[in-house]
Amino acid sequence: MQDRFHPEVSSPVSALPKLERQRLHDTVVSHLRNFIVEGVLKPGMKLNERELCETLGISRTPLREALKVLAAEGLIEISPNRGATVSSLSPTEIRDAFELMSGLEAFSGELACERITAVELAEIKALHYAMLACRAQDDLPGYYSLNRQIHDRINEAARNAALRQTYLAVNRRLQALRFRSNYQNAKWDSAVHDHEDMLVALEARDGKRLAAILRKHLLDKRDTVLAMMANEAADGSEKTGT
């Protein structure tokens, strides 16, 4: 995959299969959430209900129900006059959220090292090796899906309900940005190296080491995303001559 900020998504909206009626609500929410994470629906984009209904093969009622869920998660904003738009975060909000997430991930790692079972560790290792296979194939959506599961499993292994609830709420708003942080090959490979170190620390039950790796991992993503935004803003200014 070439170094660039806007790679093509391997599964464009137009290629998605029509949805089955069973578990329709959860499926619609999941598809829309993935569209946002993978950049098919970009920050600030106004959502066209008719096009989304045609793409997903559904009526407006399940779509609007799904949009309410995503609005509650902070992924979209619904206005009586403007309809639904994909939420966007300011640089300050991004900085604050990543800094909070770094602490949540670090605490998850510490507790997971104390409480994780052998079965859970084996599952995380299997996800890790599958993730490496996706990296070798330049499959960013596949890679990121497995990456997200690894972080999620570590958080679950912490066995702290209050931590879990806060983690999920904050992480939902950062998923699209965490995905984008791997657009450049060097950054992507750095993230893979971090995951190798995470696995070693987790196997050794070294909570302090894992916490430090996770904290740095998230702060590096913060810096990457903010630098990308600054570069994009500068490019936009050059094009408009401002």
PDB file of N, CA and C in Angstrom, residues 101 104-105 108-109 112 116 120-135 142-158 164 167 171 175 178 188 191-200 202-203 210 213-214 217-218:
ATOM      1  N   MET A 101      -7.803   8.120  26.209  1.00  0.00           N
ATOM      2  CA  MET A 101      -7.774   6.727  25.757  1.00  0.00           C
ATOM      3  C   MET A 101      -6.455   6.061  26.107  1.00  0.00           C
ATOM      4  N   LEU A 104      -6.803   4.873  29.608  1.00  0.00           N
ATOM      5  CA  LEU A 104      -7.724   3.738  29.710  1.00  0.00           C
ATOM      6  C   LEU A 104      -7.078   2.461  29.193  1.00  0.00           C
ATOM      7  N   GLU A 105      -6.359   2.575  28.074  1.00  0.00           N
ATOM      8  CA  GLU A 105      -5.685   1.393  27.526  1.00  0.00           C
ATOM      9  C   GLU A 105      -4.575   0.912  28.458  1.00  0.00           C
ATOM     10  N   SER A 108      -6.123  -0.844  31.343  1.00  0.00           N
ATOM     11  CA  SER A 108      -6.608  -2.145  30.883  1.00  0.00           C
ATOM     12  C   SER A 108      -5.465  -3.150  30.827  1.00  0.00           C
ATOM     13  N   GLY A 109      -4.318  -2.707  30.319  1.00  0.00           N
ATOM     14  CA  GLY A 109      -3.171  -3.594  30.207  1.00  0.00           C
ATOM     15  C   GLY A 109      -2.664  -4.063  31.564  1.00  0.00           C
ATOM     16  N   ALA A 112      -5.240  -6.522  32.920  1.00  0.00           N
ATOM     17  CA  ALA A 112      -5.273  -7.739  32.115  1.00  0.00           C
ATOM     18  C   ALA A 112      -4.115  -8.667  32.462  1.00  0.00           C
ATOM     19  N   ILE A 116      -5.880 -12.091  33.120  1.00  0.00           N
ATOM     20  CA  ILE A 116      -6.134 -12.804  31.882  1.00  0.00           C
ATOM     21  C   ILE A 116      -5.939 -14.306  32.070  1.00  0.00           C
ATOM     22  N   GLU A 120      -7.809 -16.920  27.062  1.00  0.00           N
ATOM     23  CA  GLU A 120      -7.900 -15.566  26.516  1.00  0.00           C
ATOM     24  C   GLU A 120      -6.595 -15.145  25.850  1.00  0.00           C
ATOM     25  N   LEU A 121      -5.488 -15.486  26.469  1.00  0.00           N
ATOM     26  CA  LEU A 121      -4.188 -15.148  25.888  1.00  0.00           C
ATOM     27  C   LEU A 121      -3.989 -15.861  24.556  1.00  0.00           C
ATOM     28  N   ALA A 122      -4.392 -17.119  24.485  1.00  0.00           N
ATOM     29  CA  ALA A 122      -4.265 -17.875  23.236  1.00  0.00           C
ATOM     30  C   ALA A 122      -5.116 -17.252  22.138  1.00  0.00           C
ATOM     31  N   GLU A 123      -6.297 -16.771  22.502  1.00  0.00           N
ATOM     32  CA  GLU A 123      -7.177 -16.132  21.513  1.00  0.00           C
ATOM     33  C   GLU A 123      -6.564 -14.833  20.986  1.00  0.00           C
ATOM     34  N   ILE A 124      -5.951 -14.073  21.880  1.00  0.00           N
ATOM     35  CA  ILE A 124      -5.307 -12.823  21.461  1.00  0.00           C
ATOM     36  C   ILE A 124      -4.119 -13.123  20.555  1.00  0.00           C
ATOM     37  N   LYS A 125      -3.368 -14.157  20.860  1.00  0.00           N
ATOM     38  CA  LYS A 125      -2.227 -14.535  20.007  1.00  0.00           C
ATOM     39  C   LYS A 125      -2.708 -14.937  18.618  1.00  0.00           C
ATOM     40  N   ALA A 126      -3.818 -15.666  18.554  1.00  0.00           N
ATOM     41  CA  ALA A 126      -4.359 -16.069  17.253  1.00  0.00           C
ATOM     42  C   ALA A 126      -4.799 -14.845  16.447  1.00  0.00           C
ATOM     43  N   LEU A 127      -5.435 -13.896  17.105  1.00  0.00           N
ATOM     44  CA  LEU A 127      -5.833 -12.658  16.435  1.00  0.00           C
ATOM     45  C   LEU A 127      -4.604 -11.895  15.941  1.00  0.00           C
ATOM     46  N   HIS A 128      -3.557 -11.898  16.757  1.00  0.00           N
ATOM     47  CA  HIS A 128      -2.324 -11.185  16.401  1.00  0.00           C
ATOM     48  C   HIS A 128      -1.723 -11.738  15.113  1.00  0.00           C
ATOM     49  N   TYR A 129      -1.632 -13.057  15.014  1.00  0.00           N
ATOM     50  CA  TYR A 129      -1.012 -13.652  13.829  1.00  0.00           C
ATOM     51  C   TYR A 129      -1.895 -13.477  12.595  1.00  0.00           C
ATOM     52  N   ALA A 130      -3.209 -13.494  12.785  1.00  0.00           N
ATOM     53  CA  ALA A 130      -4.107 -13.218  11.667  1.00  0.00           C
ATOM     54  C   ALA A 130      -3.959 -11.766  11.213  1.00  0.00           C
ATOM     55  N   MET A 131      -3.749 -10.878  12.176  1.00  0.00           N
ATOM     56  CA  MET A 131      -3.543  -9.465  11.873  1.00  0.00           C
ATOM     57  C   MET A 131      -2.264  -9.267  11.064  1.00  0.00           C
ATOM     58  N   LEU A 132      -1.202  -9.984  11.423  1.00  0.00           N
ATOM     59  CA  LEU A 132       0.048  -9.895  10.677  1.00  0.00           C
ATOM     60  C   LEU A 132      -0.127 -10.359   9.232  1.00  0.00           C
ATOM     61  N   ALA A 133      -0.961 -11.373   9.042  1.00  0.00           N
ATOM     62  CA  ALA A 133      -1.228 -11.855   7.686  1.00  0.00           C
ATOM     63  C   ALA A 133      -1.923 -10.776   6.855  1.00  0.00           C
ATOM     64  N   CYS A 134      -2.839 -10.050   7.481  1.00  0.00           N
ATOM     65  CA  CYS A 134      -3.515  -8.958   6.778  1.00  0.00           C
ATOM     66  C   CYS A 134      -2.526  -7.853   6.423  1.00  0.00           C
ATOM     67  N   ARG A 135      -1.592  -7.567   7.321  1.00  0.00           N
ATOM     68  CA  ARG A 135      -0.580  -6.542   7.028  1.00  0.00           C
ATOM     69  C   ARG A 135       0.262  -6.951   5.834  1.00  0.00           C
ATOM     70  N   GLY A 142      -9.155  -5.391   6.964  1.00  0.00           N
ATOM     71  CA  GLY A 142      -9.027  -6.658   7.679  1.00  0.00           C
ATOM     72  C   GLY A 142      -8.085  -6.542   8.859  1.00  0.00           C
ATOM     73  N   TYR A 143      -6.951  -5.882   8.623  1.00  0.00           N
ATOM     74  CA  TYR A 143      -5.973  -5.648   9.689  1.00  0.00           C
ATOM     75  C   TYR A 143      -6.617  -4.889  10.844  1.00  0.00           C
ATOM     76  N   TYR A 144      -7.338  -3.827  10.513  1.00  0.00           N
ATOM     77  CA  TYR A 144      -7.869  -2.985  11.575  1.00  0.00           C
ATOM     78  C   TYR A 144      -8.956  -3.701  12.369  1.00  0.00           C
ATOM     79  N   SER A 145      -9.756  -4.514  11.703  1.00  0.00           N
ATOM     80  CA  SER A 145     -10.776  -5.273  12.416  1.00  0.00           C
ATOM     81  C   SER A 145     -10.154  -6.180  13.465  1.00  0.00           C
ATOM     82  N   LEU A 146      -9.062  -6.856  13.111  1.00  0.00           N
ATOM     83  CA  LEU A 146      -8.368  -7.739  14.053  1.00  0.00           C
ATOM     84  C   LEU A 146      -7.650  -6.935  15.126  1.00  0.00           C
ATOM     85  N   ASN A 147      -7.044  -5.819  14.725  1.00  0.00           N
ATOM     86  CA  ASN A 147      -6.370  -4.924  15.669  1.00  0.00           C
ATOM     87  C   ASN A 147      -7.347  -4.453  16.746  1.00  0.00           C
ATOM     88  N   ARG A 148      -8.518  -4.047  16.311  1.00  0.00           N
ATOM     89  CA  ARG A 148      -9.533  -3.556  17.240  1.00  0.00           C
ATOM     90  C   ARG A 148      -9.963  -4.656  18.205  1.00  0.00           C
ATOM     91  N   GLN A 149     -10.075  -5.880  17.688  1.00  0.00           N
ATOM     92  CA  GLN A 149     -10.452  -7.003  18.549  1.00  0.00           C
ATOM     93  C   GLN A 149      -9.392  -7.276  19.610  1.00  0.00           C
ATOM     94  N   ILE A 150      -8.120  -7.124  19.244  1.00  0.00           N
ATOM     95  CA  ILE A 150      -7.044  -7.360  20.212  1.00  0.00           C
ATOM     96  C   ILE A 150      -7.129  -6.362  21.368  1.00  0.00           C
ATOM     97  N   HIS A 151      -7.260  -5.081  21.027  1.00  0.00           N
ATOM     98  CA  HIS A 151      -7.385  -4.070  22.077  1.00  0.00           C
ATOM     99  C   HIS A 151      -8.622  -4.329  22.929  1.00  0.00           C
ATOM    100  N   ASP A 152      -9.696  -4.737  22.272  1.00  0.00           N
ATOM    101  CA  ASP A 152     -10.947  -4.997  22.986  1.00  0.00           C
ATOM    102  C   ASP A 152     -10.799  -6.188  23.931  1.00  0.00           C
ATOM    103  N   ARG A 153     -10.118  -7.227  23.475  1.00  0.00           N
ATOM    104  CA  ARG A 153      -9.924  -8.418  24.325  1.00  0.00           C
ATOM    105  C   ARG A 153      -9.063  -8.090  25.547  1.00  0.00           C
ATOM    106  N   ILE A 154      -8.065  -7.244  25.360  1.00  0.00           N
ATOM    107  CA  ILE A 154      -7.246  -6.842  26.500  1.00  0.00           C
ATOM    108  C   ILE A 154      -8.099  -6.090  27.519  1.00  0.00           C
ATOM    109  N   ASN A 155      -8.951  -5.205  27.024  1.00  0.00           N
ATOM    110  CA  ASN A 155      -9.840  -4.465  27.918  1.00  0.00           C
ATOM    111  C   ASN A 155     -10.808  -5.404  28.631  1.00  0.00           C
ATOM    112  N   GLU A 156     -11.343  -6.370  27.907  1.00  0.00           N
ATOM    113  CA  GLU A 156     -12.263  -7.326  28.532  1.00  0.00           C
ATOM    114  C   GLU A 156     -11.548  -8.152  29.598  1.00  0.00           C
ATOM    115  N   ALA A 157     -10.286  -8.511  29.331  1.00  0.00           N
ATOM    116  CA  ALA A 157      -9.528  -9.326  30.279  1.00  0.00           C
ATOM    117  C   ALA A 157      -9.233  -8.581  31.571  1.00  0.00           C
ATOM    118  N   ALA A 158      -9.374  -7.247  31.560  1.00  0.00           N
ATOM    119  CA  ALA A 158      -9.169  -6.462  32.777  1.00  0.00           C
ATOM    120  C   ALA A 158     -10.259  -6.728  33.802  1.00  0.00           C
ATOM    121  N   ARG A 164     -14.671  -0.804  31.510  1.00  0.00           N
ATOM    122  CA  ARG A 164     -15.203  -1.279  30.244  1.00  0.00           C
ATOM    123  C   ARG A 164     -16.189  -0.272  29.642  1.00  0.00           C
ATOM    124  N   TYR A 167     -14.311   2.869  28.478  1.00  0.00           N
ATOM    125  CA  TYR A 167     -13.476   2.504  27.329  1.00  0.00           C
ATOM    126  C   TYR A 167     -14.296   2.462  26.042  1.00  0.00           C
ATOM    127  N   ASN A 171     -13.799   5.033  22.966  1.00  0.00           N
ATOM    128  CA  ASN A 171     -13.186   4.400  21.800  1.00  0.00           C
ATOM    129  C   ASN A 171     -14.055   4.514  20.552  1.00  0.00           C
ATOM    130  N   GLN A 175     -12.491   5.522  16.625  1.00  0.00           N
ATOM    131  CA  GLN A 175     -12.212   4.413  15.720  1.00  0.00           C
ATOM    132  C   GLN A 175     -11.779   4.875  14.328  1.00  0.00           C
ATOM    133  N   ARG A 178      -8.248   6.190  14.544  1.00  0.00           N
ATOM    134  CA  ARG A 178      -7.284   5.115  14.747  1.00  0.00           C
ATOM    135  C   ARG A 178      -7.054   4.367  13.436  1.00  0.00           C
ATOM    136  N   TRP A 188       2.088   2.439   9.960  1.00  0.00           N
ATOM    137  CA  TRP A 188       1.448   1.133  10.060  1.00  0.00           C
ATOM    138  C   TRP A 188       2.440   0.104  10.607  1.00  0.00           C
ATOM    139  N   ALA A 191       3.060   0.546  14.266  1.00  0.00           N
ATOM    140  CA  ALA A 191       1.969   0.006  15.072  1.00  0.00           C
ATOM    141  C   ALA A 191       2.089  -1.504  15.207  1.00  0.00           C
ATOM    142  N   VAL A 192       2.490  -2.170  14.123  1.00  0.00           N
ATOM    143  CA  VAL A 192       2.687  -3.618  14.168  1.00  0.00           C
ATOM    144  C   VAL A 192       3.783  -3.972  15.172  1.00  0.00           C
ATOM    145  N   HIS A 193       4.870  -3.209  15.153  1.00  0.00           N
ATOM    146  CA  HIS A 193       5.961  -3.446  16.108  1.00  0.00           C
ATOM    147  C   HIS A 193       5.464  -3.283  17.547  1.00  0.00           C
ATOM    148  N   ASP A 194       4.643  -2.268  17.783  1.00  0.00           N
ATOM    149  CA  ASP A 194       4.067  -2.078  19.111  1.00  0.00           C
ATOM    150  C   ASP A 194       3.269  -3.306  19.536  1.00  0.00           C
ATOM    151  N   HIS A 195       2.516  -3.864  18.600  1.00  0.00           N
ATOM    152  CA  HIS A 195       1.693  -5.034  18.932  1.00  0.00           C
ATOM    153  C   HIS A 195       2.559  -6.253  19.245  1.00  0.00           C
ATOM    154  N   GLU A 196       3.683  -6.366  18.577  1.00  0.00           N
ATOM    155  CA  GLU A 196       4.615  -7.451  18.922  1.00  0.00           C
ATOM    156  C   GLU A 196       5.071  -7.291  20.373  1.00  0.00           C
ATOM    157  N   ASP A 197       5.434  -6.067  20.755  1.00  0.00           N
ATOM    158  CA  ASP A 197       5.876  -5.802  22.128  1.00  0.00           C
ATOM    159  C   ASP A 197       4.744  -6.014  23.131  1.00  0.00           C
ATOM    160  N   MET A 198       3.525  -5.649  22.747  1.00  0.00           N
ATOM    161  CA  MET A 198       2.376  -5.853  23.635  1.00  0.00           C
ATOM    162  C   MET A 198       2.203  -7.329  23.964  1.00  0.00           C
ATOM    163  N   LEU A 199       2.315  -8.161  22.938  1.00  0.00           N
ATOM    164  CA  LEU A 199       2.112  -9.590  23.135  1.00  0.00           C
ATOM    165  C   LEU A 199       3.180 -10.176  24.053  1.00  0.00           C
ATOM    166  N   VAL A 200       4.414  -9.737  23.886  1.00  0.00           N
ATOM    167  CA  VAL A 200       5.500 -10.219  24.748  1.00  0.00           C
ATOM    168  C   VAL A 200       5.233  -9.832  26.203  1.00  0.00           C
ATOM    169  N   LEU A 202       2.354  -9.088  27.583  1.00  0.00           N
ATOM    170  CA  LEU A 202       1.154  -9.761  28.082  1.00  0.00           C
ATOM    171  C   LEU A 202       1.474 -11.197  28.460  1.00  0.00           C
ATOM    172  N   GLU A 203       2.255 -11.881  27.627  1.00  0.00           N
ATOM    173  CA  GLU A 203       2.637 -13.260  27.938  1.00  0.00           C
ATOM    174  C   GLU A 203       3.468 -13.320  29.218  1.00  0.00           C
ATOM    175  N   LEU A 210       3.414  -3.454  29.781  1.00  0.00           N
ATOM    176  CA  LEU A 210       2.309  -3.393  28.834  1.00  0.00           C
ATOM    177  C   LEU A 210       1.601  -2.041  28.906  1.00  0.00           C
ATOM    178  N   ILE A 213       3.658   0.498  27.004  1.00  0.00           N
ATOM    179  CA  ILE A 213       3.570   0.302  25.550  1.00  0.00           C
ATOM    180  C   ILE A 213       2.235   0.829  25.028  1.00  0.00           C
ATOM    181  N   LEU A 214       1.158   0.498  25.709  1.00  0.00           N
ATOM    182  CA  LEU A 214      -0.169   0.924  25.267  1.00  0.00           C
ATOM    183  C   LEU A 214      -0.329   2.439  25.334  1.00  0.00           C
ATOM    184  N   HIS A 217       1.609   3.873  22.484  1.00  0.00           N
ATOM    185  CA  HIS A 217       0.934   3.477  21.252  1.00  0.00           C
ATOM    186  C   HIS A 217      -0.197   4.453  20.920  1.00  0.00           C
ATOM    187  N   LEU A 218      -1.004   4.798  21.913  1.00  0.00           N
ATOM    188  CA  LEU A 218      -2.133   5.710  21.685  1.00  0.00           C
ATOM    189  C   LEU A 218      -1.662   7.149  21.496  1.00  0.00           C
TER     190      LEU A 218
END
